[in-house]
Short mmCIF file of C-alpha atoms in Angstrom, two decimals:
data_model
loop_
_atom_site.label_atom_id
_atom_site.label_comp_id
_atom_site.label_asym_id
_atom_site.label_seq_id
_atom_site.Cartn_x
_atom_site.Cartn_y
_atom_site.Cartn_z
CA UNK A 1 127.79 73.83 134.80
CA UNK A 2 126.71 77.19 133.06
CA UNK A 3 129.45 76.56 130.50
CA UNK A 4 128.60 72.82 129.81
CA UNK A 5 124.96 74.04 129.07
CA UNK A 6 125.95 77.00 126.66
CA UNK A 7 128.60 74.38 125.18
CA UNK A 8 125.41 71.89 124.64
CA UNK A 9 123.16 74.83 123.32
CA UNK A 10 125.88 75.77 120.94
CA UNK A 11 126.56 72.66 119.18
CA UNK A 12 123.14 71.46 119.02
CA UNK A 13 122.09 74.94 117.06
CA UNK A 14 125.34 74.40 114.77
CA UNK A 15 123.89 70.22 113.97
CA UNK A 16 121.20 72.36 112.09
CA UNK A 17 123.11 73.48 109.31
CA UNK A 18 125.03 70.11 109.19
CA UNK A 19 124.33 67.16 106.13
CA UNK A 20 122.18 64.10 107.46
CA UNK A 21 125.55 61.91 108.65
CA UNK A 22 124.25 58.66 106.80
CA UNK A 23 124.28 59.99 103.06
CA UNK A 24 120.87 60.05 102.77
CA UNK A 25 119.05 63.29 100.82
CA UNK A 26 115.88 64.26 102.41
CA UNK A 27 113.36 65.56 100.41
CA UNK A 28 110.58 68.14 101.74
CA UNK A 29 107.60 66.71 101.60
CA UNK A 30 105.68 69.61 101.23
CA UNK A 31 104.54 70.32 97.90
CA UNK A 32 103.47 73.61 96.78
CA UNK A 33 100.44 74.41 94.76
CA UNK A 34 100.73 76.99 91.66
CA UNK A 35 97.51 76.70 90.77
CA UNK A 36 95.99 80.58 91.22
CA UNK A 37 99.61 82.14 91.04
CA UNK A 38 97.99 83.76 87.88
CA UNK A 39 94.68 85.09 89.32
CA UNK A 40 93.63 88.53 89.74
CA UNK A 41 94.40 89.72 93.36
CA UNK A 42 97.93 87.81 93.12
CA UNK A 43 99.95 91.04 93.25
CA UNK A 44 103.59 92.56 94.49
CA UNK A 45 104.70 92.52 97.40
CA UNK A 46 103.15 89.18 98.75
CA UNK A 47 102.05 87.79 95.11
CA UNK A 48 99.98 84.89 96.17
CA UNK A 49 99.42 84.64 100.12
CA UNK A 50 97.39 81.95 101.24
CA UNK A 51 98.31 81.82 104.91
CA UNK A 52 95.45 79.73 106.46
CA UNK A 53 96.03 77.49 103.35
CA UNK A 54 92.23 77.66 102.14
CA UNK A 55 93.72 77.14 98.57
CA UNK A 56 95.66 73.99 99.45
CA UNK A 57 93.47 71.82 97.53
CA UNK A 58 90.44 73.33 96.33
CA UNK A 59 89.74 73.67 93.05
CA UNK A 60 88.31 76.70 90.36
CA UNK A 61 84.91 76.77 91.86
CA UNK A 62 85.52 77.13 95.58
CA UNK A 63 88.15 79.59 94.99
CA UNK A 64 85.60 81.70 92.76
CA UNK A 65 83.27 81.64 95.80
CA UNK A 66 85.84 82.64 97.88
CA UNK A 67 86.91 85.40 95.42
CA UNK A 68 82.84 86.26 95.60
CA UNK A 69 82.65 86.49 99.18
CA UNK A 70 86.19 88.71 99.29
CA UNK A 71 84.77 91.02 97.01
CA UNK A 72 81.46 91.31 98.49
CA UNK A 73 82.67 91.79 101.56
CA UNK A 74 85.12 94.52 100.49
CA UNK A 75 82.28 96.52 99.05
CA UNK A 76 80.62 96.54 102.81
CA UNK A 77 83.64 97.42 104.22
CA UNK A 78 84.30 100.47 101.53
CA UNK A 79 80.70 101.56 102.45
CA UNK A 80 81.31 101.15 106.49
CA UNK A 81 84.51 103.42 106.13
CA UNK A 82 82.72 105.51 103.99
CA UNK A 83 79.78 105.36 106.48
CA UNK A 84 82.33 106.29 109.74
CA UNK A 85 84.10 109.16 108.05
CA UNK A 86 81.27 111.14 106.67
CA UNK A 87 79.16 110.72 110.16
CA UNK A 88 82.52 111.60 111.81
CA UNK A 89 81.84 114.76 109.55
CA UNK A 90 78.64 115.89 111.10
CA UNK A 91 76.91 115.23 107.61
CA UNK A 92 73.42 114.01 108.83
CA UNK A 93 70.28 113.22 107.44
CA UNK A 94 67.62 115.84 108.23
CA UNK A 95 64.55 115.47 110.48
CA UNK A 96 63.72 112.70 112.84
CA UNK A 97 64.30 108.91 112.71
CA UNK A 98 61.28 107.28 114.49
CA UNK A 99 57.89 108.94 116.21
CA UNK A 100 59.22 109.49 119.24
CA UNK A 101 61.34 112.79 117.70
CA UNK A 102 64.55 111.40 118.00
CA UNK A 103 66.94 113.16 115.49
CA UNK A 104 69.29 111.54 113.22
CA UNK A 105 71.91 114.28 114.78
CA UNK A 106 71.14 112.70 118.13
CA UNK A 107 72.24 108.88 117.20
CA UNK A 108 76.28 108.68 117.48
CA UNK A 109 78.70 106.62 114.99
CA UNK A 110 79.86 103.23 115.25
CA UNK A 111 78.83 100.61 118.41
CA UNK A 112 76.87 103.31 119.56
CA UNK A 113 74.11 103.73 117.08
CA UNK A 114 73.01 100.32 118.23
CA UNK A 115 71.74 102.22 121.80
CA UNK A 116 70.12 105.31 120.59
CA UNK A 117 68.64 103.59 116.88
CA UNK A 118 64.71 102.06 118.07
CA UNK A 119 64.62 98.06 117.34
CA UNK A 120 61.64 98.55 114.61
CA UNK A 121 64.46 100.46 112.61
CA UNK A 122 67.34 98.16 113.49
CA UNK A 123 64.54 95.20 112.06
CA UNK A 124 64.14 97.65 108.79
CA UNK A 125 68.05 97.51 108.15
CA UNK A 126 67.69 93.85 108.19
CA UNK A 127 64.77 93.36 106.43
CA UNK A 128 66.15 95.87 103.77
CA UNK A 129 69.66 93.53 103.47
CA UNK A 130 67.80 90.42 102.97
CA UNK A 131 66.10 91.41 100.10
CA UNK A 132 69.48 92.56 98.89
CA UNK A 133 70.97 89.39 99.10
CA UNK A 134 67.67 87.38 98.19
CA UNK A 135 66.38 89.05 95.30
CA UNK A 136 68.59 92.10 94.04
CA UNK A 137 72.44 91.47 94.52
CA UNK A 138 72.76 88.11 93.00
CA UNK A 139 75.87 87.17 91.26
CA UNK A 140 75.04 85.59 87.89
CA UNK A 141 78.52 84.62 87.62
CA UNK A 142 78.96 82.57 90.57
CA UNK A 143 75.32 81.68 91.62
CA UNK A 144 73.57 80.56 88.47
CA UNK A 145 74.19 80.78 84.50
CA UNK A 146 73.51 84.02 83.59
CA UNK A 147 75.23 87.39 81.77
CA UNK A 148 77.90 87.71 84.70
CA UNK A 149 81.31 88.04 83.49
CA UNK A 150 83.41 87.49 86.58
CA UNK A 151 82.61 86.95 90.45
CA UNK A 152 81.24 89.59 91.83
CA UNK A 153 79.51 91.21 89.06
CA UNK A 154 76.20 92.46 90.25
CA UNK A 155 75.12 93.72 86.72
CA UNK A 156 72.43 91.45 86.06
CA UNK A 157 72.16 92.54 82.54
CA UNK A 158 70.75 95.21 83.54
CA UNK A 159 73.31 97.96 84.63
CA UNK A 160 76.49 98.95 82.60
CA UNK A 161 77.79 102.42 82.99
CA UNK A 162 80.39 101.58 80.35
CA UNK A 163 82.10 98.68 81.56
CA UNK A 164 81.31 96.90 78.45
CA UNK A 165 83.27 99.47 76.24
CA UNK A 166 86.44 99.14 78.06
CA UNK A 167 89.45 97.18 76.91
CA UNK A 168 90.30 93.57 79.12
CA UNK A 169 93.20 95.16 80.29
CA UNK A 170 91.23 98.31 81.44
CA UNK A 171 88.72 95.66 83.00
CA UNK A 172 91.69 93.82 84.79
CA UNK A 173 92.81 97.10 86.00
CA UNK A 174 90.33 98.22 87.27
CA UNK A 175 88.75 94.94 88.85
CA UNK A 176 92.22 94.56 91.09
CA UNK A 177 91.97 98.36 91.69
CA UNK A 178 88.37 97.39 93.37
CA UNK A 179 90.17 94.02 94.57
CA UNK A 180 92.18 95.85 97.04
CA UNK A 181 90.14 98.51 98.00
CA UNK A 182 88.39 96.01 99.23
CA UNK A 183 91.43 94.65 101.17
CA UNK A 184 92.40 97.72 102.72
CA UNK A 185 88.40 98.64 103.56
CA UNK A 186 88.12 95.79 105.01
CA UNK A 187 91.50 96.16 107.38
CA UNK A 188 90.22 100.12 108.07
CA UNK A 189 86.80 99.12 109.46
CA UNK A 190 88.07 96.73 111.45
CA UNK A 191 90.73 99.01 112.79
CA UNK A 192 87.84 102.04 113.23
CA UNK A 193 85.67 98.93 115.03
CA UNK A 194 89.23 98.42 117.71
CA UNK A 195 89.89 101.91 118.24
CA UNK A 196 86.14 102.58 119.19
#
């Protein structure tokens, strides 16, 4: 009986690799999308990965939002890891956090701030984000007409540091450079948010 089964197991694997028996060519029906094979971010080794297929048939706009939200997100991340490694440091602000004479020394890192930082303060970090997102970060380039270049440029005519002076390659450069910081940010702070 064993042998009948592996026999049966055998030749059914091997019918894989055999042509369909009545002439007939199938075709897949699967057709793939080249349509941000080009963009920045598409880069060796995986070149353009869209695993969850987000991309499968959206169009400029929704993937510059989702290039927005990649990059914003990134820059979080690079400021969380940034965050964990110089409080793993002992680098500290000085003096006391609320009334109560609770040092900033005394609050740990990570999951565990949440326990020793008072609510009034934990409400100040939000309050202090919103008005990021509401009225300071906006991205011309993806929210509204305005001087943004690219998603994800925060400038708001206002800031330059230089970036207008450099070449488009240089820009390119250093826009994927930021690109997968992001990436790998955003894969560290998770990891740092497991291992705790």
């Amino acid at each position: 009986m064993q042998t009948v089964l592996a026999l049966a197991a055998l030749f059914s694997t091997a019918s894989a690799f055999m042509a369909p028996m009545n002439g007939a060519v199938t075709t897949p029906s699967k057709t793939v999308v080249k349509a941000f094979e080009t963009e920045l971010g598409v880069q060796p080794p995986l070149g353009f990965w869209d695993p969850l297929g987000l991309l499968k048939d959206a169009d400029q706009e929704y993937f510059d939002r989702l290039r927005y939200v990649e990059i914003k997100h990134g820059r979080i991340a690079m400021l969380a890891v940034l965050g964990q490694i110089v409080t793993k440091a002992g680098i500290r602000l000085p003096g006391t956090i609320d009334y109560a004479g609770t040092k900033f020394t005394d609050i740990p890192t990570g999951f565990g701030a949440f326990e020793k930082v008072p609510a009034n303060g934990i409400f100040q970090i939000i309050i202090f984000i919103g008005i990021l997102e509401l009225g300071v970060m906006k991205d011309n380039a993806y929210d509204s007409p305005g001087p943004g270049d690219f998603p994800g440029d925060f400038r708001n005519g206002a800031l330059d540091f230089g970036w207008d002076k450099f070449s488009d390659d240089v820009k390119m450069r250093k826009r994927a450079i930021e690109l997968n910081n992001g990436r790998a940010a955003q894969m560290g702070i998770l990891a740092l948010m497991v291992h705790e």
